[in-house]
Amino acid sequence: MTFQLLSSSSLLSSSIPTLGSHLPPPNSLHFLQPSRPNPRLLRSPWKGGTLRPAQTKISITCLAAERGGAARWASWIPRRVSPEKILRLISGATSSPICQFIESPHTFLHSIDPRIKLVWLLVLVVLPARSHIYMRFGLVLYLSILSIWILPTHIWMDQLRRVALLSGILFIMLGFGSDGYSYTIMKLGPLQFTRKGLSVASTSACLTFTIFQSASLCLTTTTPEQLASAFRWFMVPLTFIGVPVAEIILTLLLSLRFINLVFDEFRNVALGIVARRIQWHQLTTMETFDVCFMYVHRIFKNIFSHAEQISKAMVARGFRGNSNTHKIYLFSDSSLGIGDFLSLLCLLGLIGATILSEQLLI
């Protein structure tokens, strides 16, 4: 449509048919530009002995459905996120093994002693906060290359994409949100990226990436029994001060075994709802909430059912609640091979490089 806006003085001197003479037919899709205004109609009457200059006519033209124009701007409007898309994302996120042991392909990391792996995990948690920025990004690069080498393609691609996205968001938020306005590196409008922001953002992002990815590598190359045995080897001295080490190890072993069941239930229930092809757009708000509540209720019901089955299996095998008197068969091979010694040497070299980077690099 085309509208012509006139001043109040012009409306007094012009007639109504003049304004309506430029309107297009109602069934037109493409409206032509208005003709030039008549200068004699834009003169205002005398006021105070002077002639006021005429004001400019403003034309507003709205063009719709010209050569698929409606399809272009309609595609820019964000669609509503349906519950089916959320359920598909949940089923896709849990499709790859998360914190689960992967037996094949068998790599050198599978043969490393689990106690050395725990020491590596502890060092990788401490180093990003105490090392130079070059060392932090070096650790991220090292873990990325190791993940690509050790894990199957569909697993490392999924894990690295999610962890890198989380670390990147954390880096941007902390980099532009940290206080301190000296030594500005980059300025983006009211936001400033300073050296202090770079230090805080790199530390937090690299620490997040290191914790998640190193723990994933350890869990995918080590069985729950091996991890429980390694933890018990480190916690044995705590028994002299009354710490219930046996109960803690049993709880840890059951937790590691139970992680797989939780992810499986989330995926199976989500796939079951998606397979029913529910017409979500025909449901009311309360009906949608009712389906979501049933989804959560079904997950907890299945999880508690699995827990009950595990407890019955333990009772059938002679467990009566006392972890000290019940025999738990764990990893017992304590011999160290060549790969274990090489891993310790690499760990010592990494710690030495971190100490030197703090003293030499500025």
XYZ file of N, CA and C in Angstrom, residues 182-271:
270
model
N 42.632 -2.001 31.793
C 43.966 -1.654 31.339
C 44.474 -2.732 30.399
N 45.438 -2.351 29.524
C 46.005 -3.261 28.537
C 44.896 -3.879 27.674
N 44.118 -3.033 27.029
C 43.017 -3.484 26.193
C 43.554 -4.164 24.936
N 43.065 -5.364 24.652
C 43.457 -6.108 23.461
C 42.487 -5.867 22.322
N 41.202 -5.874 22.616
C 40.184 -5.691 21.590
C 38.987 -5.009 22.223
N 38.321 -4.170 21.452
C 37.151 -3.456 21.926
C 36.010 -3.689 20.961
N 34.875 -4.126 21.488
C 33.687 -4.394 20.694
C 32.519 -3.628 21.300
N 32.351 -2.397 20.829
C 31.304 -1.549 21.384
C 31.586 -1.227 22.834
N 30.621 -1.454 23.729
C 30.875 -1.211 25.154
C 31.707 -2.294 25.822
N 31.943 -3.397 25.128
C 32.694 -4.512 25.698
C 34.165 -4.385 25.350
N 35.004 -4.744 26.321
C 36.447 -4.680 26.131
C 37.070 -6.015 26.511
N 38.012 -6.435 25.682
C 38.747 -7.679 25.916
C 40.153 -7.308 26.356
N 40.431 -7.451 27.649
C 41.698 -7.036 28.229
C 42.591 -8.242 28.488
N 43.820 -7.960 28.933
C 44.746 -9.040 29.263
C 44.258 -9.843 30.456
N 43.624 -9.165 31.393
C 43.066 -9.884 32.533
C 41.920 -10.789 32.093
N 41.060 -10.278 31.201
C 39.986 -11.110 30.684
C 40.497 -12.301 29.909
N 41.583 -12.100 29.138
C 42.179 -13.215 28.398
C 42.721 -14.271 29.341
N 43.350 -13.845 30.432
C 43.902 -14.800 31.391
C 42.800 -15.597 32.082
N 41.754 -14.902 32.537
C 40.649 -15.590 33.223
C 39.898 -16.511 32.264
N 39.625 -16.021 31.051
C 38.864 -16.817 30.086
C 39.640 -18.046 29.635
N 40.940 -17.881 29.365
C 41.736 -19.028 28.925
C 41.877 -20.065 30.028
N 42.036 -19.606 31.266
C 42.149 -20.558 32.372
C 40.872 -21.368 32.552
N 39.728 -20.686 32.559
C 38.457 -21.386 32.781
C 38.090 -22.289 31.610
N 38.261 -21.785 30.386
C 37.898 -22.586 29.213
C 38.803 -23.802 29.068
N 40.118 -23.610 29.229
C 41.045 -24.740 29.123
C 40.849 -25.739 30.255
N 40.539 -25.243 31.443
C 40.289 -26.150 32.563
C 39.030 -26.973 32.321
N 37.981 -26.340 31.791
C 36.747 -27.068 31.484
C 36.988 -28.139 30.425
N 37.684 -27.759 29.359
C 37.977 -28.723 28.301
C 38.846 -29.860 28.827
N 39.840 -29.548 29.629
C 40.758 -30.572 30.129
C 40.054 -31.557 31.056
N 39.210 -31.048 31.945
C 38.522 -31.933 32.890
C 37.583 -32.880 32.166
N 36.754 -32.337 31.281
C 35.772 -33.176 30.594
C 36.441 -34.203 29.671
N 37.401 -33.751 28.879
C 37.973 -34.647 27.882
C 38.920 -35.664 28.494
N 39.692 -35.269 29.498
C 40.577 -36.237 30.152
C 39.783 -37.293 30.915
N 38.701 -36.880 31.580
C 37.856 -37.859 32.266
C 37.191 -38.804 31.273
N 36.787 -38.271 30.115
C 36.186 -39.124 29.093
C 37.182 -40.141 28.556
N 38.423 -39.708 28.322
C 39.448 -40.644 27.850
C 39.735 -41.735 28.887
N 39.751 -41.350 30.150
C 40.025 -42.327 31.202
C 38.894 -43.346 31.324
N 37.659 -42.893 31.246
C 36.529 -43.802 31.414
C 36.312 -44.698 30.199
N 36.661 -44.211 29.023
C 36.465 -45.020 27.816
C 37.568 -46.049 27.611
N 38.680 -45.924 28.316
C 39.782 -46.878 28.161
C 40.067 -47.671 29.432
N 39.214 -47.542 30.449
C 39.425 -48.238 31.719
C 38.101 -48.818 32.192
N 38.112 -50.055 32.614
C 36.901 -50.700 33.115
C 36.558 -50.167 34.505
N 35.295 -50.241 34.911
C 34.934 -49.796 36.266
C 35.680 -50.548 37.358
N 35.932 -51.839 37.154
C 36.669 -52.606 38.161
C 38.099 -52.103 38.304
N 38.738 -51.744 37.219
C 40.097 -51.216 37.283
C 40.143 -49.872 37.999
N 39.177 -49.004 37.711
C 39.134 -47.710 38.398
C 38.879 -47.881 39.887
N 37.968 -48.763 40.242
C 37.687 -48.997 41.658
C 38.907 -49.562 42.375
N 39.646 -50.460 41.711
C 40.852 -51.015 42.322
C 41.923 -49.939 42.504
N 42.059 -49.037 41.518
C 43.046 -47.963 41.645
C 42.690 -47.003 42.766
N 41.417 -46.667 42.890
C 40.999 -45.801 43.991
C 41.229 -46.473 45.344
N 40.962 -47.758 45.439
C 41.182 -48.458 46.712
C 42.658 -48.486 47.060
N 43.540 -48.624 46.058
C 44.990 -48.637 46.327
C 45.445 -47.318 46.928
N 44.874 -46.197 46.458
C 45.241 -44.893 47.011
C 44.574 -44.619 48.366
N 43.419 -45.226 48.636
C 42.661 -44.899 49.846
C 42.887 -45.886 50.983
N 43.715 -46.907 50.768
C 43.965 -47.877 51.839
C 44.521 -47.222 53.107
N 45.459 -46.260 53.042
C 45.930 -45.640 54.292
C 44.844 -44.942 55.100
N 43.732 -44.568 54.459
C 42.664 -43.896 55.195
C 41.902 -44.835 56.110
N 42.080 -46.135 55.942
C 41.401 -47.077 56.833
C 41.915 -46.989 58.267
N 43.131 -46.506 58.467
C 43.698 -46.401 59.819
C 43.061 -45.271 60.614
N 42.373 -44.351 59.949
C 41.695 -43.273 60.674
C 40.179 -43.459 60.663
N 39.727 -44.666 60.298
C 38.304 -44.991 60.390
C 37.467 -44.668 59.170
N 38.074 -44.386 58.046
C 37.310 -44.089 56.829
C 36.794 -45.400 56.237
N 35.478 -45.512 55.944
C 34.931 -46.761 55.364
C 35.299 -46.891 53.881
N 36.527 -47.294 53.637
C 37.025 -47.364 52.266
C 36.263 -48.401 51.454
N 35.951 -49.548 52.064
C 35.263 -50.616 51.332
C 33.889 -50.169 50.841
N 33.147 -49.446 51.672
C 31.820 -48.962 51.262
C 31.924 -47.895 50.171
N 32.941 -47.050 50.285
C 33.125 -46.018 49.258
C 33.459 -46.643 47.911
N 34.315 -47.650 47.902
C 34.701 -48.300 46.658
C 33.515 -49.044 46.047
N 32.721 -49.700 46.887
C 31.542 -50.406 46.370
C 30.531 -49.424 45.774
N 30.341 -48.296 46.440
C 29.433 -47.275 45.907
C 29.944 -46.715 44.587
N 31.255 -46.495 44.508
C 31.841 -46.005 43.258
C 31.677 -47.018 42.132
N 31.881 -48.289 42.441
C 31.744 -49.321 41.424
C 30.311 -49.413 40.909
N 29.352 -49.351 41.813
C 27.952 -49.385 41.387
C 27.576 -48.140 40.576
N 28.138 -46.991 40.950
C 27.837 -45.757 40.211
C 28.376 -45.820 38.786
N 29.592 -46.331 38.627
C 30.157 -46.448 37.291
C 29.371 -47.439 36.438
N 28.866 -48.490 37.072
C 28.039 -49.442 36.347
C 26.676 -48.867 35.993
N 26.185 -47.951 36.798
C 24.831 -47.428 36.645
C 24.743 -46.297 35.624
N 25.880 -45.685 35.276
C 25.852 -44.557 34.332
C 25.301 -44.994 32.984
N 25.702 -46.156 32.511
C 25.224 -46.637 31.217
C 23.720 -46.815 31.198
N 23.173 -47.320 32.304
C 21.730 -47.540 32.356
C 20.946 -46.233 32.301
N 21.466 -45.196 32.926
C 20.769 -43.904 32.922
C 20.692 -43.336 31.514
N 21.814 -43.337 30.792
C 21.804 -42.813 29.428
C 20.937 -43.668 28.503
N 20.943 -44.969 28.725
C 20.109 -45.838 27.903
C 18.624 -45.552 28.113
N 18.237 -45.298 29.349
C 16.825 -45.008 29.621
C 16.403 -43.674 29.010
N 17.242 -42.669 29.106
C 16.918 -41.389 28.480
C 16.718 -41.559 26.969
N 17.597 -42.313 26.338
C 17.499 -42.493 24.891
C 16.296 -43.345 24.511
N 16.053 -44.446 25.225
C 14.974 -45.351 24.851
C 13.600 -44.716 25.035
N 13.402 -44.007 26.137
C 12.106 -43.367 26.362
C 11.870 -42.240 25.360
N 12.921 -41.479 25.041
C 12.775 -40.407 24.047
C 12.448 -40.976 22.673
N 13.121 -42.049 22.286
C 12.816 -42.681 21.008
C 11.419 -43.274 20.984
